[in-house]
Coordinates of C-alpha atoms in Angstrom, one line a residue:
Chain A
X1 CA 30.3 -13.1 23.2
X2 CA 26.8 -13.9 22.2
X3 CA 23.8 -11.5 21.5
X4 CA 21.1 -14.4 21.3
X5 CA 21.6 -17.4 23.4
X6 CA 18.7 -19.9 24.0
X7 CA 19.0 -23.3 26.3
X8 CA 16.4 -25.6 26.8
X9 CA 14.1 -22.9 25.4
X10 CA 10.3 -24.3 26.1
X11 CA 7.1 -22.1 25.9
X12 CA 3.6 -24.0 26.8
X13 CA 0.3 -22.8 26.1
X14 CA -2.9 -23.5 28.1
X15 CA -5.5 -23.5 25.6
X16 CA -9.2 -24.8 26.0
X17 CA -7.8 -28.1 24.0
X18 CA -5.0 -28.5 26.9
X19 CA -1.5 -27.4 26.3
X20 CA 0.1 -26.2 23.3
X21 CA 3.8 -26.7 22.8
X22 CA 4.4 -24.1 20.6
X23 CA 8.8 -24.1 21.3
X24 CA 10.2 -27.0 22.8
X25 CA 13.9 -27.4 24.1
X26 CA 15.0 -24.7 21.7
X27 CA 18.9 -23.6 22.4
X28 CA 20.8 -21.3 19.9
X29 CA 23.6 -19.0 19.7
X30 CA 23.6 -16.2 17.5
X31 CA 27.3 -14.5 17.1
X32 CA 26.9 -10.3 16.8
X33 CA 26.7 -9.9 12.9
X34 CA 24.9 -13.1 12.1
X35 CA 21.8 -13.2 9.3
X36 CA 20.0 -15.4 10.9
X37 CA 16.7 -17.0 9.1
X38 CA 14.3 -19.0 10.8
X39 CA 12.1 -20.9 8.1
X40 CA 9.6 -23.8 8.3
X41 CA 5.7 -24.5 8.6
X42 CA 2.9 -22.7 10.6
X43 CA 2.9 -23.7 13.9
X44 CA 6.5 -24.3 14.4
X45 CA 7.5 -21.7 16.3
X46 CA 9.6 -19.4 14.8
X47 CA 7.2 -16.0 15.7
X48 CA 6.7 -16.9 19.0
X49 CA 11.2 -17.5 19.3
X50 CA 11.2 -14.6 17.2
X51 CA 8.6 -12.5 20.4
X52 CA 9.8 -14.5 23.3
X53 CA 13.5 -12.8 21.8
X54 CA 11.9 -9.0 21.5
X55 CA 10.4 -10.2 25.2
X56 CA 6.6 -10.0 23.7
X57 CA 6.1 -14.1 24.7
X58 CA 7.6 -16.2 27.6
X59 CA 9.2 -18.7 27.7
X60 CA 7.6 -20.8 29.9
X61 CA 11.6 -22.7 30.7
X62 CA 15.1 -22.7 30.2
X63 CA 16.9 -20.3 29.7
X64 CA 17.3 -16.8 27.0
X65 CA 19.5 -14.0 27.5
X66 CA 19.6 -10.9 24.8
X67 CA 22.9 -9.3 25.2
X68 CA 23.2 -11.1 28.4
X69 CA 20.8 -9.7 29.7
X70 CA 16.8 -10.9 30.3
X71 CA 14.8 -10.2 27.5
X72 CA 13.0 -7.8 29.1
X73 CA 15.8 -5.6 29.8
X74 CA 16.7 -6.1 27.2
X75 CA 14.1 -4.4 25.5
X76 CA 14.2 -1.7 27.7
X77 CA 17.5 -0.9 27.4
X78 CA 16.5 -1.1 23.4
X79 CA 18.6 -4.2 22.0
X80 CA 16.2 -4.6 19.7
X81 CA 13.8 -3.0 16.6
X82 CA 11.4 -4.9 15.7
X83 CA 9.7 -6.0 11.7
X84 CA 6.2 -7.1 11.5
X85 CA 4.6 -8.4 8.3
X86 CA 2.5 -5.1 8.0
X87 CA 4.4 -1.5 8.3
X88 CA 2.0 -0.8 10.7
X89 CA 2.4 2.3 9.6
X90 CA 0.5 5.5 11.7
X91 CA -2.2 6.6 8.4
X92 CA -2.1 10.7 11.0
X93 CA 1.7 11.3 10.5
X94 CA 3.7 11.6 7.9
X95 CA 6.9 9.3 7.6
X96 CA 9.1 11.4 9.1
X97 CA 6.6 11.6 11.7
X98 CA 6.4 7.3 12.2
X99 CA 10.2 7.0 12.0
X100 CA 10.0 9.8 14.8
X101 CA 7.1 8.4 16.9
X102 CA 9.5 6.0 19.1
X103 CA 12.0 8.2 18.9
X104 CA 9.6 10.4 20.8
X105 CA 8.6 7.1 23.3
X106 CA 12.0 6.7 24.4
X107 CA 12.4 10.8 25.0
X108 CA 15.1 11.9 22.1
X109 CA 15.7 15.8 21.8
X110 CA 14.5 17.3 18.4
X111 CA 17.2 17.7 17.0
X112 CA 18.7 14.0 17.8
X113 CA 15.4 13.3 16.2
X114 CA 15.9 14.7 13.1
X115 CA 19.2 14.0 12.3
X116 CA 18.5 10.4 12.8
X117 CA 16.0 10.2 10.7
X118 CA 17.6 12.2 7.8
X119 CA 19.8 9.3 8.4
X120 CA 17.5 6.6 8.6
X121 CA 15.7 7.1 5.9
X122 CA 18.9 7.7 3.5
X123 CA 19.7 4.2 5.0
X124 CA 16.5 2.2 3.0
X125 CA 16.7 4.8 0.0
X126 CA 13.6 6.8 0.8
X127 CA 15.4 10.3 1.3
X128 CA 13.2 12.9 0.3
X129 CA 10.2 11.1 1.4
X130 CA 10.2 12.3 4.8
X131 CA 6.7 14.5 3.8
X132 CA 4.6 12.6 2.6
X133 CA 1.7 10.7 4.2
X134 CA 1.6 6.5 4.3
X135 CA -0.7 6.3 2.4
X136 CA 1.2 8.3 -1.1
X137 CA 3.6 5.2 -0.3
X138 CA 4.2 1.8 -2.3
X139 CA 3.4 -0.9 -0.3
X140 CA 7.1 -1.4 -0.8
X141 CA 8.1 1.8 0.9
X142 CA 5.7 1.6 3.4
X143 CA 8.3 -1.2 4.4
X144 CA 11.5 0.8 3.9
X145 CA 9.8 3.4 6.0
X146 CA 8.2 0.4 9.2
X147 CA 12.1 -0.8 8.6
X148 CA 13.9 2.7 8.9
X149 CA 11.5 3.6 12.4
X150 CA 13.1 0.0 14.2
X151 CA 16.7 0.9 13.0
X152 CA 16.2 4.9 14.2
X153 CA 17.0 4.2 17.5
X154 CA 20.1 2.5 16.7
X155 CA 19.8 -1.1 18.0
X156 CA 22.6 -3.4 17.4
X157 CA 19.4 -6.0 16.5
X158 CA 16.7 -6.0 13.9
X159 CA 14.0 -8.6 14.3
X160 CA 12.0 -8.9 11.2
X161 CA 8.7 -11.1 10.6
X162 CA 8.2 -12.2 7.5
X163 CA 8.8 -8.3 6.9
X164 CA 7.7 -8.8 2.9
X165 CA 5.4 -11.9 3.1
X166 CA 2.9 -9.2 2.0
X167 CA 4.4 -7.7 -1.2
X168 CA 5.2 -9.7 -4.7
X169 CA 7.9 -11.5 -5.8
X170 CA 10.0 -8.4 -7.8
X171 CA 9.2 -5.9 -4.6
X172 CA 10.9 -8.5 -2.5
X173 CA 13.7 -9.8 -4.7
X174 CA 14.7 -6.4 -4.3
X175 CA 14.1 -4.8 -0.6
X176 CA 16.0 -8.2 0.0
X177 CA 18.8 -7.2 -2.0
X178 CA 18.6 -3.6 0.1
X179 CA 18.3 -5.6 3.1
X180 CA 21.4 -7.8 2.3
X181 CA 23.0 -4.2 1.9
X182 CA 22.1 -2.5 4.8
X183 CA 22.9 -5.3 6.7
X184 CA 26.7 -5.5 5.4
X185 CA 26.8 -1.0 5.4
X186 CA 25.2 -0.9 9.4
X187 CA 26.8 -5.1 10.8
X188 CA 23.3 -5.5 13.0
X189 CA 22.4 -8.5 14.7
X190 CA 19.7 -9.6 11.9
X191 CA 16.2 -12.4 13.0
X192 CA 14.9 -12.4 10.1
X193 CA 11.5 -14.9 10.2
X194 CA 10.5 -16.7 6.6
X195 CA 8.6 -18.6 4.8
X196 CA 10.0 -18.6 1.7
X197 CA 13.5 -21.5 1.3
X198 CA 14.8 -19.0 -1.4
X199 CA 14.6 -15.1 0.7
X200 CA 16.1 -17.1 3.4
X201 CA 19.4 -19.1 1.5
X202 CA 19.7 -15.8 -0.4
X203 CA 20.3 -13.4 2.6
X204 CA 21.1 -15.9 5.8
X205 CA 24.7 -16.7 7.3
X206 CA 23.1 -19.4 9.4
X207 CA 19.2 -21.2 8.6
X208 CA 17.4 -22.7 11.1
X209 CA 15.1 -24.7 10.7
X210 CA 12.0 -25.8 12.5
X211 CA 9.1 -28.1 12.7
X212 CA 5.9 -27.7 14.6
X213 CA 3.8 -30.7 17.1
X214 CA 6.2 -29.3 18.9
X215 CA 7.3 -26.2 17.4
X216 CA 11.4 -27.2 17.9
X217 CA 14.6 -26.1 15.9
X218 CA 15.7 -29.1 13.6
X219 CA 18.8 -28.0 11.7
X220 CA 21.1 -25.4 11.8
X221 CA 22.7 -25.0 8.4
X222 CA 25.5 -22.1 8.0
X223 CA 25.6 -21.1 5.0
X224 CA 28.6 -21.6 2.7
X225 CA 28.2 -18.3 0.8
X226 CA 29.5 -14.8 0.8
X227 CA 28.3 -11.9 1.9
X228 CA 28.3 -10.5 -1.1
X229 CA 25.4 -11.8 -2.7
X230 CA 24.2 -9.9 -5.7
X231 CA 20.8 -11.6 -7.0
X232 CA 22.1 -14.2 -10.1
X233 CA 23.7 -16.1 -6.7
X234 CA 20.6 -18.0 -6.8
X235 CA 21.3 -18.9 -9.8
X236 CA 24.3 -20.6 -9.3
X237 CA 25.1 -24.8 -7.8
X238 CA 25.8 -23.7 -3.9
X239 CA 22.7 -21.8 -3.8
X240 CA 21.1 -24.5 -4.9
X241 CA 22.8 -27.3 -3.0
X242 CA 21.3 -25.0 0.8
X243 CA 18.0 -24.8 0.0
X244 CA 18.1 -28.2 -1.1
X245 CA 19.6 -28.5 1.9
X246 CA 17.0 -26.4 3.9
X247 CA 14.1 -28.5 2.0
X248 CA 15.5 -32.1 2.8
X249 CA 15.6 -30.6 6.7
X250 CA 12.0 -28.7 6.6
X251 CA 10.4 -32.7 5.3
X252 CA 13.1 -34.6 7.9
X253 CA 11.3 -32.6 10.4
X254 CA 8.0 -32.9 8.5
X255 CA 5.4 -35.8 9.5
X256 CA 2.4 -36.6 7.6
X257 CA 1.7 -39.3 10.8
Chain B
X1 CA -31.4 8.1 14.0
X2 CA -29.6 4.8 13.7
X3 CA -25.3 4.5 14.0
X4 CA -26.0 3.1 10.3
X5 CA -27.1 6.3 8.8
X6 CA -25.0 8.5 10.5
X7 CA -21.7 6.5 9.3
X8 CA -23.0 6.6 5.6
X9 CA -20.7 8.5 4.0
X10 CA -21.4 12.3 3.3
X11 CA -20.2 13.5 0.0
X12 CA -17.8 15.8 0.1
X13 CA -19.6 19.5 -0.3
X14 CA -23.9 18.9 0.4
X15 CA -24.2 19.6 -4.0
X16 CA -27.2 17.8 -4.7
X17 CA -26.7 16.7 -8.4
X18 CA -30.1 17.4 -10.8
X19 CA -30.6 13.9 -11.1
X20 CA -31.0 13.8 -7.8
X21 CA -33.3 16.7 -7.7
X22 CA -36.7 14.9 -9.1
X23 CA -37.0 12.3 -6.5
X24 CA -35.8 14.9 -4.0
X25 CA -39.0 17.2 -4.5
X26 CA -41.3 14.3 -5.2
X27 CA -40.9 13.1 -2.1
X28 CA -41.4 16.6 -0.4
X29 CA -44.2 17.1 -2.7
X30 CA -46.4 13.9 -0.9
X31 CA -45.4 14.9 2.0
X32 CA -46.7 18.3 2.1
X33 CA -49.6 17.0 0.0
X34 CA -50.6 14.2 2.4
X35 CA -49.8 16.9 5.5
X36 CA -52.3 19.1 3.3
X37 CA -55.2 15.9 3.4
X38 CA -54.6 15.7 7.1
X39 CA -55.1 19.5 7.6
X40 CA -58.5 19.6 6.1
X41 CA -59.8 16.2 7.7
X42 CA -59.0 15.8 11.0
X43 CA -60.0 20.4 10.9
X44 CA -63.1 19.9 9.3
X45 CA -65.5 18.4 12.0
X46 CA -65.1 21.2 13.8
X47 CA -66.1 23.8 10.9
X48 CA -69.0 21.5 10.1
X49 CA -70.3 21.8 13.8
X50 CA -69.9 25.5 13.5
X51 CA -72.0 26.1 10.3
X52 CA -74.5 23.1 11.8
X53 CA -74.9 25.8 14.9
X54 CA -75.1 28.7 12.7
X55 CA -78.0 27.0 10.7
X56 CA -75.1 27.7 7.1
X57 CA -74.9 25.0 4.5
X58 CA -70.6 24.0 3.6
X59 CA -70.1 23.6 0.2
X60 CA -66.7 21.8 -0.2
X61 CA -64.6 24.9 -1.1
X62 CA -65.4 27.0 1.4
X63 CA -65.0 24.2 4.1
X64 CA -61.0 23.2 2.0
X65 CA -60.5 26.6 2.4
X66 CA -62.1 27.6 6.4
X67 CA -59.7 24.1 7.6
X68 CA -57.4 25.4 6.4
X69 CA -57.2 28.8 8.3
X70 CA -58.5 28.3 11.5
X71 CA -56.5 29.9 14.2
X72 CA -56.5 26.7 16.5
X73 CA -56.8 24.4 14.0
X74 CA -56.1 20.2 15.2
X75 CA -53.2 19.8 12.9
X76 CA -52.6 23.2 11.2
X77 CA -51.3 23.4 8.0
X78 CA -47.8 23.3 6.0
X79 CA -48.4 27.6 5.4
X80 CA -50.2 28.0 9.1
X81 CA -46.6 26.6 10.6
X82 CA -44.2 28.3 8.0
X83 CA -45.8 31.4 9.1
X84 CA -45.9 30.7 12.5
X85 CA -41.9 30.2 12.9
X86 CA -41.4 33.0 10.3
X87 CA -42.8 35.1 12.4
X88 CA -41.0 33.7 15.6
X89 CA -38.0 34.0 13.5
X90 CA -38.0 37.0 12.3
X91 CA -41.2 38.7 13.1
X92 CA -39.6 39.5 17.0
X93 CA -37.2 41.7 18.7
X94 CA -34.8 37.9 19.1
X95 CA -34.8 39.1 23.3
X96 CA -38.1 39.1 22.6
X97 CA -40.2 36.4 24.8
X98 CA -42.3 35.9 21.9
X99 CA -39.0 35.3 19.9
X100 CA -38.0 31.6 18.9
X101 CA -34.6 32.6 18.2
X102 CA -34.5 33.9 22.2
X103 CA -36.4 30.2 22.6
X104 CA -33.8 28.2 20.5
X105 CA -31.0 30.3 22.4
X106 CA -32.0 28.7 25.9
X107 CA -32.6 25.6 24.6
X108 CA -29.4 25.5 22.7
X109 CA -27.2 26.7 26.1
X110 CA -28.0 24.0 28.2
X111 CA -27.9 21.2 25.4
X112 CA -24.0 22.7 24.4
X113 CA -23.6 22.6 28.0
X114 CA -25.2 19.0 28.9
X115 CA -23.5 17.8 25.8
X116 CA -20.1 19.4 27.1
X117 CA -20.8 17.1 30.5
X118 CA -22.4 14.9 28.9
X119 CA -19.0 13.9 25.8
X120 CA -16.6 14.4 28.7
X121 CA -18.1 12.2 31.0
X122 CA -17.8 9.5 28.2
X123 CA -14.9 9.8 27.0
X124 CA -13.3 9.4 30.7
X125 CA -15.4 6.6 31.3
X126 CA -14.4 5.0 28.6
X127 CA -10.6 5.2 29.7
X128 CA -11.2 4.1 32.8
X129 CA -13.0 0.7 31.5
X130 CA -10.3 0.7 28.4
X131 CA -7.8 1.0 30.8
X132 CA -9.3 -1.0 33.6
X133 CA -10.7 -5.0 33.9
X134 CA -12.9 -4.1 36.9
X135 CA -13.9 -1.3 35.7
X136 CA -15.2 -2.6 32.6
X137 CA -17.1 -5.3 34.8
X138 CA -18.8 -2.7 36.8
X139 CA -19.4 0.3 35.1
X140 CA -21.0 -0.4 31.9
X141 CA -23.9 -2.5 33.8
X142 CA -24.4 0.5 35.4
X143 CA -24.2 3.0 32.0
X144 CA -26.8 0.1 30.5
X145 CA -29.2 0.0 33.3
X146 CA -29.2 4.3 33.1
X147 CA -30.6 4.1 29.4
X148 CA -33.1 1.9 30.2
X149 CA -34.6 4.6 32.7
X150 CA -36.7 6.0 30.4
X151 CA -36.1 10.0 30.4
X152 CA -39.5 11.2 31.4
X153 CA -39.4 9.6 34.5
X154 CA -35.5 11.3 35.5
X155 CA -36.0 14.4 34.7
X156 CA -39.1 16.0 37.2
X157 CA -37.1 14.4 39.7
X158 CA -34.0 15.8 38.4
X159 CA -35.6 19.1 38.4
X160 CA -37.4 18.1 42.6
X161 CA -34.0 17.3 43.5
X162 CA -32.2 20.3 42.8
X163 CA -34.2 22.9 42.5
X164 CA -34.6 22.0 46.2
X165 CA -30.9 21.9 46.7
X166 CA -30.7 25.7 45.4
X167 CA -30.1 24.6 41.7
X168 CA -32.3 25.9 38.6
X169 CA -32.1 27.0 35.2
X170 CA -29.6 25.8 32.9
X171 CA -28.2 23.3 35.2
X172 CA -30.2 20.7 36.2
X173 CA -31.8 20.9 32.0
X174 CA -28.2 20.3 31.3
X175 CA -27.7 17.4 33.6
X176 CA -30.9 15.6 32.4
X177 CA -28.6 16.5 28.5
X178 CA -25.4 14.8 29.5
X179 CA -28.0 11.7 30.5
X180 CA -29.0 11.4 27.5
X181 CA -25.8 12.1 25.6
X182 CA -22.7 10.3 27.6
X183 CA -24.0 7.2 26.7
X184 CA -22.9 6.6 23.3
X185 CA -20.2 8.8 23.4
X186 CA -19.2 5.7 26.4
X187 CA -19.6 3.2 23.9
X188 CA -18.1 4.5 21.6
X189 CA -15.0 6.0 22.7
X190 CA -14.6 2.3 24.8
X191 CA -14.5 0.6 20.3
X192 CA -12.8 3.4 19.2
X193 CA -10.3 3.1 22.1
X194 CA -9.3 -0.8 21.4
X195 CA -9.1 -0.1 18.1
X196 CA -5.1 -0.6 17.4
X197 CA -4.5 -4.7 16.4
X198 CA -2.6 -6.3 18.3
X199 CA 0.7 -5.8 16.1
X200 CA -0.3 -1.4 17.0
X201 CA 0.1 -2.3 21.2
X202 CA 2.8 -5.1 20.2
X203 CA 5.1 -2.3 18.8
X204 CA 4.4 0.7 21.0
X205 CA 5.4 -2.6 24.2
X206 CA 8.2 -3.3 22.0
X207 CA 9.7 0.6 22.7
X208 CA 8.8 0.2 25.9
X209 CA 5.6 2.2 26.3
X210 CA 3.9 4.0 29.0
X211 CA 0.3 3.1 29.6
X212 CA -0.2 7.9 28.9
X213 CA 2.2 7.3 25.4
X214 CA 0.6 4.5 24.3
X215 CA -2.7 6.0 24.9
X216 CA -2.0 9.9 24.0
X217 CA -0.1 9.1 20.8
X218 CA -2.1 5.2 19.8
X219 CA -5.0 4.9 21.5
X220 CA -7.0 8.2 21.2
X221 CA -5.8 9.4 17.2
X222 CA -7.3 5.6 16.2
X223 CA -10.8 6.2 18.4
X224 CA -11.5 9.6 16.7
X225 CA -13.3 8.2 13.0
X226 CA -15.8 6.4 16.0
X227 CA -16.2 9.6 18.8
X228 CA -17.3 11.7 15.6
X229 CA -19.5 9.4 15.5
X230 CA -21.5 9.2 18.4
X231 CA -20.7 12.6 19.0
X232 CA -23.6 13.2 16.1
X233 CA -26.0 11.0 17.7
X234 CA -24.5 13.0 21.4
X235 CA -25.8 16.2 19.8
X236 CA -29.0 15.3 19.6
X237 CA -29.9 12.7 22.6
X238 CA -28.7 15.9 24.2
X239 CA -31.4 18.6 22.3
X240 CA -33.8 15.8 23.1
X241 CA -32.9 16.2 27.1
X242 CA -33.2 19.7 27.4
X243 CA -36.2 19.8 26.2
X244 CA -37.2 17.1 28.2
X245 CA -35.6 19.0 31.2
X246 CA -37.8 22.0 30.4
X247 CA -41.2 20.2 30.0
X248 CA -42.0 19.6 34.0
X249 CA -40.8 22.5 35.4
X250 CA -42.8 24.3 34.0
X251 CA -40.8 26.4 32.7
X252 CA -41.2 30.0 30.5
X253 CA -38.3 29.5 28.2
X254 CA -36.9 27.3 26.5
X255 CA -39.1 25.3 23.3
X256 CA -39.7 22.9 26.1
X257 CA -41.4 25.7 27.1
X258 CA -42.7 26.9 24.3
X259 CA -44.2 23.2 23.7
X260 CA -45.9 22.6 26.8
X261 CA -47.8 26.8 26.7
X262 CA -48.5 25.5 23.5
X263 CA -50.1 22.4 24.8
X264 CA -51.7 25.1 28.0
X265 CA -53.4 27.3 25.5
X266 CA -53.9 25.3 22.1
X267 CA -52.1 27.7 20.2
X268 CA -50.8 24.1 17.8
X269 CA -49.4 25.9 15.9
X270 CA -47.3 27.8 18.5
X271 CA -46.1 23.7 19.1
X272 CA -45.3 23.0 15.7
X273 CA -43.8 25.6 15.3
X274 CA -41.7 25.1 17.8
X275 CA -40.7 21.4 16.8
X276 CA -39.6 22.6 13.5
X277 CA -37.3 25.0 15.2
X278 CA -35.6 21.5 17.7
X279 CA -35.8 19.7 14.2
X280 CA -33.6 22.6 12.4
X281 CA -31.7 22.9 15.3
X282 CA -30.8 19.6 15.8
X283 CA -29.9 19.2 12.2
X284 CA -28.2 22.0 12.3
X285 CA -25.3 20.8 15.4
X286 CA -25.0 17.7 13.7
X287 CA -24.5 19.1 10.1
X288 CA -21.3 21.5 11.9
X289 CA -20.4 17.9 14.1
X290 CA -20.0 16.2 11.0
X291 CA -18.1 19.6 9.1
X292 CA -15.7 19.2 11.5
X293 CA -15.7 15.3 11.2
X294 CA -15.0 15.5 7.8
X295 CA -12.1 18.4 7.8
X296 CA -10.4 16.4 11.3
X297 CA -10.5 13.0 9.5
X298 CA -9.2 14.0 5.8
X299 CA -6.6 15.9 7.4
X300 CA -5.7 12.8 9.5
X301 CA -5.2 11.0 6.4
X302 CA -8.3 8.7 8.0
X303 CA -11.1 9.3 5.1
X304 CA -9.2 9.0 1.7

């Protein structure tokens, strides 16, 4: 059983300068509970692929299934929660109110909403901050609130598009650790787009290396690292070897002609 | 009144720091001084003619004294306008036809009615334009065109057409006020409703939100800063529209009627008093909206 299945997925944008091949013949199977990172330079199609899974873009060729459904149907079935680079919290809503937003849209009852908000706030370690407004929280806390919002309606897939890209290194480390703990606790399938090799290696069970023009997968690396990963795992030879492999994958896909 | 001026940061309370007092007073003094000089100069020729006819020789202090106390001056002096304004406001029972409060109320009621109609129309059209491409292309050019026609040309037609249909009084004036006030609201709201960025809209899509949900929960709250900015322009425009609407009807009530009858009978003090009453009314309305704006946006976290 696969959660995400892509067979020969291509996506071509028609622009004034001619067609742009954002994705070309992408094949990938994601198993339940996988933590898959997509890494590659700008224009390699990693974000486009994530957006296609979320039915925010429509592939022009190939077959893409999410939970065995086409992406549009999967979205209506609340298959995924999406986290963007910016938290995108509404300034006029409290943190609780922001987490409540998708629940209101999906028609959950008031009591159910309150229970779910409590649960996901605890999950992202924001308990007690529900009554605060976004501007009263740090950037890292805001991003945690946006992750809570994506988790609130119990989607089994979490799609994250460079969620920590705008945060500083220290906060980022802290959130990476918290995200791993959350993933182990909830068993969600996570699709994670990043620019950072250490981040991809630290988090993932599988690393998908992509390259641009046309956007394609050049290498899929299964991580030998154990699920339990303290931050200092990054100094082990296994970690360094894996990072090296990812770097090589990036280099071979990159043509400088 | 420009958009930039309306968007300028407004102090929390209108507290004037002592350092600001000197320049403010200086400007005020210069204006009053220029006004007095203008009044003396413009009213002097009539006094000289009078004196020549009566065969009297006027000294300069005499001339100045007389130019500032005429019954029907070409340009009334500031203190004459102040007295006219004071008598119009406090010197009459408010139900009197000579009361500026009564006339101001007549104008204000039509202004508020027109402002309500214009704001409602502006918001509705903006909602349509944001949600429908064909409305964007078909309505916007007409809205722009409506504002290029001089309101002085439209107003008499509206009054006459509506009077022939038996509608007189407040409503025709309100229609003219609405004509002027819907446009800033329309432009502001189209901009405001389009404020949410692509990411915000994608988030909504990822939750499979319907268009009404997207509108009420995202677009409308996001547009409020723009709505308030345009409401301030709209209420001032509605007041102008109402006063213009009071001119051609030969109306007997309203600040516009005071302007008109003042010019018929050469009562320049009355004209200026009515002008100042209108200006004070406009300032009060704009300030009122500004106060609501500050409270609302602060509570919504849209201003820090």
